[in-house]
Coordinates of C-alpha atoms in Angstrom, one line a residue:
X1 CA 39.7 110.9 183.1
X2 CA 39.9 107.2 182.2
X3 CA 42.9 106.0 180.3
X4 CA 42.3 104.8 176.7
X5 CA 41.6 101.2 176.3
X6 CA 42.5 99.9 179.7
X7 CA 41.4 96.5 181.0
X8 CA 37.9 97.9 181.6
X9 CA 37.5 99.4 178.1
X10 CA 33.8 100.0 177.3
X11 CA 32.8 98.7 180.8
X12 CA 31.1 101.5 182.8
X13 CA 30.0 99.8 186.0
X14 CA 31.1 97.2 188.5
X15 CA 28.5 94.7 187.3
X16 CA 29.6 95.2 183.7
X17 CA 33.2 94.6 184.6
X18 CA 32.3 91.5 186.6
X19 CA 30.2 90.1 183.8
X20 CA 32.9 90.6 181.3
X21 CA 36.1 89.6 183.2
X22 CA 34.5 86.6 185.1
X23 CA 32.2 85.3 182.5
X24 CA 32.4 86.5 178.9
X25 CA 36.1 86.8 178.5
X26 CA 36.8 83.1 179.3
X27 CA 34.4 81.7 176.8
X28 CA 35.9 80.1 173.6
X29 CA 35.1 81.6 170.2
X30 CA 32.8 79.9 167.7
X31 CA 33.3 81.9 164.5
X32 CA 30.5 80.5 162.5
X33 CA 30.8 82.9 159.6
X34 CA 34.2 84.1 158.2
X35 CA 36.0 84.5 155.0
X36 CA 39.4 83.1 156.0
X37 CA 41.4 81.3 153.3
X38 CA 41.1 77.6 154.2
X39 CA 44.4 76.9 152.6
X40 CA 46.1 79.3 155.0
X41 CA 44.5 77.5 157.9
X42 CA 45.4 74.1 156.7
X43 CA 49.0 75.0 155.9
X44 CA 49.4 77.1 159.0
X45 CA 50.4 80.1 157.0
X46 CA 53.3 82.2 158.1
X47 CA 52.9 85.9 157.3
X48 CA 55.7 87.8 155.7
X49 CA 54.8 91.1 157.4
X50 CA 52.1 92.9 159.4
X51 CA 51.0 94.5 156.1
X52 CA 50.1 91.1 154.6
X53 CA 48.3 90.1 157.8
X54 CA 46.6 93.4 158.5
X55 CA 46.0 95.3 155.3
X56 CA 45.6 92.5 152.7
X57 CA 41.9 92.3 151.7
X58 CA 40.7 94.7 154.4
X59 CA 38.0 96.8 152.7
X60 CA 37.4 98.8 155.9
X61 CA 40.9 100.1 156.0
X62 CA 41.0 100.6 152.2
X63 CA 38.0 102.8 152.3
X64 CA 39.4 104.9 155.2
X65 CA 42.7 105.3 153.3
X66 CA 41.0 106.5 150.2
X67 CA 38.9 108.9 152.2
X68 CA 42.2 110.3 153.7
X69 CA 43.6 111.0 150.2
X70 CA 45.9 108.1 150.0
X71 CA 46.8 107.1 146.4
X72 CA 45.7 103.6 145.3
X73 CA 49.3 102.6 144.8
X74 CA 49.6 102.4 148.6
X75 CA 46.3 100.5 149.0
X76 CA 45.9 97.8 146.4
X77 CA 48.9 98.8 144.3
X78 CA 52.6 97.7 144.1
X79 CA 54.0 99.8 146.9
X80 CA 56.2 98.0 149.4
X81 CA 54.8 96.5 152.6
X82 CA 56.5 99.3 154.6
X83 CA 55.1 102.0 152.4
X84 CA 51.5 100.6 152.7
X85 CA 51.8 100.3 156.4
X86 CA 53.2 103.9 156.7
X87 CA 50.2 105.2 154.8
X88 CA 47.9 103.3 157.1
X89 CA 49.7 104.8 160.1
X90 CA 49.2 108.3 158.5
X91 CA 45.5 107.6 158.2
X92 CA 44.9 106.3 161.8
X93 CA 44.9 109.7 163.5
X94 CA 42.1 110.7 161.2
X95 CA 40.0 107.7 162.2
X96 CA 39.1 109.0 165.6
X97 CA 35.5 107.9 166.5
X98 CA 35.6 105.5 163.6
X99 CA 35.5 101.8 164.8
X100 CA 38.8 101.3 162.9
X101 CA 40.6 103.3 165.6
X102 CA 39.3 100.9 168.3
X103 CA 39.9 97.8 166.3
X104 CA 43.4 98.8 165.3
X105 CA 44.6 99.3 168.9
X106 CA 42.7 96.4 170.3
X107 CA 44.4 94.1 167.7
X108 CA 47.8 95.6 168.4
X109 CA 47.4 95.0 172.2
X110 CA 45.8 91.6 172.2
X111 CA 47.9 90.0 169.4
X112 CA 51.3 91.8 169.9
X113 CA 51.2 93.3 173.4
X114 CA 51.7 96.7 171.9
X115 CA 50.0 99.5 173.8
X116 CA 51.5 102.4 171.9
X117 CA 49.1 104.5 169.7
X118 CA 49.7 104.0 166.0
X119 CA 50.6 107.2 164.2
X120 CA 53.3 108.4 161.9
X121 CA 55.8 108.9 164.8
X122 CA 55.4 105.3 166.0
X123 CA 54.8 103.6 162.7
X124 CA 58.3 102.3 162.1
X125 CA 58.8 101.0 165.6
X126 CA 55.4 99.2 165.6
X127 CA 56.0 97.8 162.1
X128 CA 59.4 96.4 163.1
X129 CA 58.1 95.0 166.4
X130 CA 55.2 93.3 164.7
X131 CA 57.3 91.8 162.0
X132 CA 59.9 90.5 164.5
X133 CA 57.1 88.7 166.4
X134 CA 55.6 87.3 163.2
X135 CA 58.8 85.3 162.7
X136 CA 57.9 83.3 165.9
X137 CA 55.9 80.1 165.5
X138 CA 53.1 81.3 167.7
X139 CA 52.2 84.0 165.2
X140 CA 51.3 81.6 162.4
X141 CA 47.7 81.4 161.2
X142 CA 46.8 78.6 163.6
X143 CA 48.9 80.1 166.3
X144 CA 46.8 83.2 166.3
X145 CA 43.7 81.1 166.4
X146 CA 45.0 79.3 169.4
X147 CA 46.0 82.6 171.0
X148 CA 42.4 83.9 170.7
X149 CA 40.9 80.7 172.0
X150 CA 39.1 80.0 168.7
X151 CA 37.3 76.6 169.0
X152 CA 35.7 76.4 165.5
X153 CA 35.5 78.4 162.3
X154 CA 33.3 78.1 159.3
X155 CA 34.8 79.4 156.1
X156 CA 32.7 80.5 153.1
X157 CA 32.9 78.1 150.2
X158 CA 31.4 77.8 146.7
X159 CA 29.5 74.6 145.7
X160 CA 32.2 73.9 143.1
X161 CA 35.0 74.2 145.6
X162 CA 36.9 70.9 146.2
X163 CA 37.2 71.4 150.0
X164 CA 40.6 69.9 149.7
X165 CA 42.0 72.1 152.4
X166 CA 39.2 71.2 154.8
X167 CA 40.0 67.5 154.1
X168 CA 43.7 68.1 154.7
X169 CA 43.0 69.9 157.9
X170 CA 40.8 67.1 159.2
X171 CA 43.3 64.5 158.2
X172 CA 46.2 66.2 160.0
X173 CA 44.3 67.5 163.0
X174 CA 46.6 67.4 166.0
X175 CA 45.2 65.5 169.0
X176 CA 47.8 66.8 171.4
X177 CA 50.8 69.1 171.7
X178 CA 50.9 72.8 171.0
X179 CA 49.0 72.9 167.7
X180 CA 45.6 74.6 167.3
X181 CA 43.0 72.1 168.7
X182 CA 40.1 73.8 166.9
X183 CA 38.0 72.7 163.9
X184 CA 37.6 74.2 160.5
X185 CA 34.4 73.4 158.6
X186 CA 33.1 74.5 155.3
X187 CA 29.9 76.7 154.8
X188 CA 27.9 76.5 151.6
X189 CA 27.7 79.8 149.7
X190 CA 25.9 79.2 146.3
X191 CA 25.6 82.8 145.2
X192 CA 27.2 82.2 141.8
X193 CA 24.6 79.6 140.9
X194 CA 22.0 82.4 141.4
X195 CA 23.8 85.0 139.3
X196 CA 22.0 84.4 136.0
X197 CA 21.9 88.1 135.2
X198 CA 25.5 87.8 133.9
X199 CA 25.2 85.2 131.1
X200 CA 28.8 84.9 130.1
X201 CA 30.1 84.5 133.6
X202 CA 27.2 82.2 134.5
X203 CA 27.9 79.9 131.6
X204 CA 31.5 79.7 132.7
X205 CA 30.4 78.9 136.2
X206 CA 28.1 76.1 135.0
X207 CA 31.1 74.5 133.4
X208 CA 33.0 74.7 136.6
X209 CA 30.1 73.3 138.6
X210 CA 29.6 70.5 136.0
X211 CA 33.2 69.4 136.5
X212 CA 32.9 69.4 140.3
X213 CA 29.6 67.5 140.3
X214 CA 30.4 65.2 137.4
X215 CA 27.0 66.3 135.9
X216 CA 26.8 67.8 132.4
X217 CA 24.6 70.8 133.2
X218 CA 22.5 71.4 130.1
X219 CA 19.1 72.1 131.8
X220 CA 17.7 73.6 134.9
X221 CA 17.0 70.2 136.3
X222 CA 20.6 69.3 135.7
X223 CA 21.5 72.3 137.8
X224 CA 19.4 71.2 140.7
X225 CA 20.8 67.7 140.5
X226 CA 24.4 69.1 140.5
X227 CA 23.7 71.4 143.4
X228 CA 22.1 68.6 145.4
X229 CA 25.1 66.3 144.8
X230 CA 27.5 69.1 146.0
X231 CA 25.2 69.9 148.9
X232 CA 25.5 66.2 149.9
X233 CA 29.2 66.3 149.5
X234 CA 29.5 69.4 151.7
X235 CA 27.5 67.6 154.4
X236 CA 29.9 64.7 154.3
X237 CA 32.7 67.1 154.9
X238 CA 31.0 68.5 158.1
X239 CA 29.1 71.4 156.6
X240 CA 26.0 72.3 158.7
X241 CA 25.6 75.9 157.6
X242 CA 24.5 77.7 154.4
X243 CA 25.0 81.3 153.6
X244 CA 23.2 83.3 151.0
X245 CA 24.3 86.7 149.9
X246 CA 21.3 88.5 148.3
X247 CA 20.4 92.0 147.5
X248 CA 16.8 91.3 148.6
X249 CA 14.6 88.4 149.2
X250 CA 13.0 86.7 146.1
X251 CA 9.5 85.2 146.3
X252 CA 7.9 85.8 142.9
X253 CA 5.2 83.5 141.5
X254 CA 6.5 81.4 138.6
X255 CA 5.9 78.2 136.6
X256 CA 8.4 75.5 136.3
X257 CA 8.4 75.7 132.5
X258 CA 9.3 79.4 132.7
X259 CA 12.4 78.7 134.9
X260 CA 13.6 76.0 132.5
X261 CA 13.1 78.3 129.6
X262 CA 15.0 81.1 131.2
X263 CA 17.9 78.8 132.0
X264 CA 18.0 77.4 128.5
X265 CA 18.0 80.7 126.8
X266 CA 20.6 82.2 129.2
X267 CA 22.9 79.3 128.5
X268 CA 22.5 80.2 124.8
X269 CA 23.7 83.8 125.3
X270 CA 20.3 85.5 126.0
X271 CA 20.4 88.3 128.6
X272 CA 17.3 87.7 130.8
X273 CA 15.1 90.6 131.8
X274 CA 14.9 91.9 135.3
X275 CA 11.5 90.1 135.7
X276 CA 13.0 86.9 134.5
X277 CA 16.0 87.2 136.8
X278 CA 13.7 87.7 139.7
X279 CA 11.6 84.7 138.9
X280 CA 14.7 82.5 138.4
X281 CA 16.2 83.6 141.7
X282 CA 12.9 83.0 143.4
X283 CA 12.8 79.4 142.1
X284 CA 16.4 78.6 142.8
X285 CA 16.5 80.2 146.3
X286 CA 13.4 78.1 147.2
X287 CA 15.2 74.9 146.0
X288 CA 18.3 75.8 148.0
X289 CA 16.4 76.6 151.1
X290 CA 14.6 73.2 150.8
X291 CA 18.0 71.4 150.6
X292 CA 19.1 73.2 153.8
X293 CA 15.9 72.1 155.6
X294 CA 16.1 68.5 154.5
X295 CA 19.7 68.3 155.8
X296 CA 18.9 70.0 159.1
X297 CA 21.3 72.8 158.3
X298 CA 21.2 76.4 159.5
X299 CA 20.7 78.9 156.7
X300 CA 22.0 82.5 156.8
X301 CA 20.7 85.3 154.6
X302 CA 22.9 88.4 154.3
X303 CA 20.8 90.9 152.5
X304 CA 20.8 94.5 151.5
X305 CA 24.2 95.5 149.9
X306 CA 24.5 97.6 146.8
X307 CA 27.7 96.3 145.3
X308 CA 30.3 97.6 142.9
X309 CA 29.0 101.2 142.7
X310 CA 32.1 102.8 141.2
X311 CA 32.2 101.6 137.6
X312 CA 35.7 103.0 137.0
X313 CA 37.2 101.3 140.0
X314 CA 35.4 98.1 139.2
X315 CA 37.0 98.0 135.8
X316 CA 40.4 98.7 137.4
X317 CA 40.3 96.5 140.5
X318 CA 37.3 94.1 140.2
X319 CA 34.7 93.2 142.8
X320 CA 35.2 93.1 146.6
X321 CA 37.6 96.0 146.8
X322 CA 35.7 98.5 148.9
X323 CA 33.2 100.1 146.7
X324 CA 30.0 98.6 148.1
X325 CA 27.3 100.3 150.3
X326 CA 24.0 99.6 151.8
X327 CA 20.9 99.6 149.7
X328 CA 17.4 100.9 150.6
X329 CA 15.2 98.4 148.7
X330 CA 11.8 97.5 150.4
X331 CA 12.0 93.8 151.3
X332 CA 9.5 93.1 154.1
X333 CA 6.7 91.7 151.9
X334 CA 9.0 89.4 149.8
X335 CA 10.8 88.2 153.0
X336 CA 7.4 87.3 154.6
X337 CA 6.2 85.6 151.4
X338 CA 9.5 83.6 151.1
X339 CA 9.5 82.4 154.7
X340 CA 5.7 81.7 154.7
X341 CA 6.0 79.5 151.6
X342 CA 8.8 77.5 153.1
X343 CA 7.0 77.2 156.5
X344 CA 3.7 76.1 154.9
X345 CA 5.4 73.2 153.2
X346 CA 7.6 72.2 156.1
X347 CA 10.8 73.4 154.5
X348 CA 11.8 76.3 156.8
X349 CA 15.2 75.5 158.2
X350 CA 16.7 77.2 161.2
X351 CA 17.5 80.7 159.9
X352 CA 19.6 83.7 160.6
X353 CA 18.8 87.0 158.9
X354 CA 21.3 89.8 158.7
X355 CA 20.2 93.2 157.4
X356 CA 22.7 95.8 156.2
X357 CA 20.4 98.9 156.4
X358 CA 19.7 99.8 160.1
X359 CA 16.3 101.2 159.0
X360 CA 15.2 97.6 158.7
X361 CA 16.2 96.6 162.3
X362 CA 12.7 96.5 163.8
X363 CA 11.2 95.1 160.7
X364 CA 13.6 92.1 160.8
X365 CA 13.3 91.7 164.5
X366 CA 9.5 91.4 164.3
X367 CA 9.5 89.4 161.1
X368 CA 11.4 86.5 162.5
X369 CA 8.9 86.3 165.4
X370 CA 6.2 85.4 162.8
X371 CA 8.0 82.1 162.1
X372 CA 9.1 80.8 165.4
X373 CA 7.4 77.4 165.7
X374 CA 8.4 76.0 169.1
X375 CA 10.5 73.2 167.6
X376 CA 13.8 74.7 169.0
X377 CA 14.5 77.8 171.0
X378 CA 14.8 80.9 168.8
X379 CA 14.7 78.9 165.5
X380 CA 14.6 82.2 163.6
X381 CA 17.5 84.4 164.6
X382 CA 18.3 88.0 163.8
X383 CA 22.0 88.1 163.2
X384 CA 24.5 90.4 164.8
X385 CA 25.4 93.8 163.4
X386 CA 26.9 93.1 160.0
X387 CA 29.4 94.9 157.8
X388 CA 28.8 98.6 158.2
X389 CA 26.9 97.9 161.4
X390 CA 29.5 95.8 163.4
X391 CA 30.6 98.8 165.4
X392 CA 29.6 100.0 168.9
X393 CA 26.4 101.9 167.9
X394 CA 25.3 99.2 165.4
X395 CA 25.9 96.5 168.0
X396 CA 24.0 98.3 170.7
X397 CA 21.1 99.0 168.4
X398 CA 20.8 95.4 167.4
X399 CA 21.1 94.2 171.0
X400 CA 18.5 96.7 172.2
X401 CA 16.0 96.0 169.4
X402 CA 16.4 92.3 169.8
X403 CA 15.8 92.7 173.5
X404 CA 12.6 94.6 172.9
X405 CA 11.2 92.3 170.2
X406 CA 12.6 88.9 170.9
X407 CA 14.7 86.8 173.3
X408 CA 18.2 88.2 173.8
X409 CA 19.0 85.3 176.1
X410 CA 18.7 82.9 173.1
X411 CA 20.9 85.0 170.7
X412 CA 23.8 83.1 169.0
X413 CA 26.1 86.1 169.3
X414 CA 29.0 87.5 167.3
X415 CA 31.0 86.4 164.2
X416 CA 33.9 88.1 162.5
X417 CA 32.7 87.9 158.8
X418 CA 36.4 88.7 158.1
X419 CA 39.3 87.7 155.9
X420 CA 41.8 88.5 158.6
X421 CA 43.3 86.3 161.3
X422 CA 43.5 89.5 163.5
X423 CA 39.8 90.1 163.5
X424 CA 39.0 87.9 166.5
X425 CA 39.1 90.8 168.9
X426 CA 35.8 91.8 167.4
X427 CA 34.4 89.0 169.6
X428 CA 35.9 90.7 172.6
X429 CA 34.6 94.1 171.4
X430 CA 31.1 92.6 171.1
X431 CA 31.3 90.9 174.5
X432 CA 32.4 94.1 176.3
X433 CA 29.5 96.0 174.7
X434 CA 27.0 93.2 175.7
X435 CA 28.3 93.1 179.3
X436 CA 28.2 96.9 179.5
X437 CA 24.5 97.0 178.4
X438 CA 23.4 94.3 180.7
X439 CA 25.6 95.4 183.7
X440 CA 24.3 99.0 183.4
X441 CA 20.7 97.6 183.4
X442 CA 21.4 95.8 186.7
X443 CA 23.0 98.8 188.3
X444 CA 20.1 101.1 187.2
X445 CA 17.5 98.7 188.7
X446 CA 16.2 97.7 185.2
X447 CA 17.2 94.1 185.8
X448 CA 17.0 92.4 189.3
X449 CA 20.2 91.8 191.1
X450 CA 18.5 88.7 192.6
X451 CA 18.7 87.2 189.1
X452 CA 22.5 87.7 188.8
X453 CA 23.1 84.0 188.4
X454 CA 20.7 83.9 185.5
X455 CA 22.3 87.0 184.1
X456 CA 25.8 85.6 184.3
X457 CA 24.6 82.5 182.5
X458 CA 22.9 84.6 179.8
X459 CA 26.3 86.4 179.1
X460 CA 28.1 83.0 178.8
X461 CA 25.3 81.6 176.6
X462 CA 25.4 84.6 174.1
X463 CA 29.2 84.5 174.1
X464 CA 29.5 80.8 173.3
X465 CA 26.9 78.3 174.5
X466 CA 24.0 79.3 172.3
X467 CA 26.0 79.0 169.1
X468 CA 27.3 75.6 170.1
X469 CA 23.8 74.3 170.8
X470 CA 22.1 76.0 167.8
X471 CA 24.3 74.8 164.9
X472 CA 24.6 71.1 165.7
X473 CA 28.2 70.9 164.4
X474 CA 29.5 67.4 164.0
X475 CA 31.6 66.1 166.9
X476 CA 35.0 64.6 166.4

């Protein structure tokens, strides 16, 4: 019987172990999509406790604690840091076979050197040891990024954001010494500019965007002008990546006069119909995608969530508190129409598509093949397992389907999509799974051992090199 989470965790064969330890493990991390707070990076935030670092904003853990019968007081409420940690430790033994069990212990081992299993009996000892280590300089925000060999992160930023912390970070970037030598860049996330279905919040957002762009937004054309100005500003600050969070793709037919009218009436308090919302989002998403193409950016589309499903908890806690799930809307035809329209007009940027529902895996993997144009290797990418799918089974399914329908060798690899500075072991988790799949294929005679040099390079490329080449991030 193998020990739990030893150095060869998830690695079943000699070839898998060689691929991981000699090739994948050494590669730096390019975390091209995350939700870290840029201020915490710029100020090199020091964490008051493991609870703040580990449980703050972690919807995965919150959902597990609720499922385990933990009162909300100990999740998002006013309980003490110790009380919240204690309740998480009570929950951990019930997460066996849930990815949280692996992630929790991988994070404890790689960040703190703790190889004890977390449970109610070890909770106090682990809590105290983590908190003691968090007082050391190397456990600051940037210290953890240095520890995990993070070379670059892209945060997720609204067009109206000032990017002041990105500018501060760039201005104080250490050129030598023990400081983190990596780069933090913004990523453009214009979802609020699309959310016309909520007129009151939308009008408030227009005021904020007006202030940021110095454009008095009173018409749809003003909106496009303001967004273009902010897009230009983001580019000046090093942004090369857009991210669009959508429930589905929008590609309705519309007339320009309709979109202007929908905007004008919404700004006057009118609640647009579902058809009008779809037309408006179709128009604006096309304009945003065109901006991305003209700037040479990569655009990401995260589609398929059904958000804020629990009305009572939404009223109590607000959005992004762990009450989202995957949707099952049909999307293939609208996706095809959207990409075809952009492609026919020369406005299809390098694109990464992430689906939340695994039933769409093969559809997405085959859809992106329709729009590869030979201009760059794997211009259209199918993103790694996202959100509910970034676990062993979801990662393996994505890798296997991509292998069957596309070019795994050109894949840009993993990202954290996380708010936590302790999520970087997910890159290790992904790399171990990748090496195990490929290594097993070699040992089963499904891949030729004569190509082991090419296979080693493939692992290093997926772990790091492909992302570095694909995104064209600015160099210092």
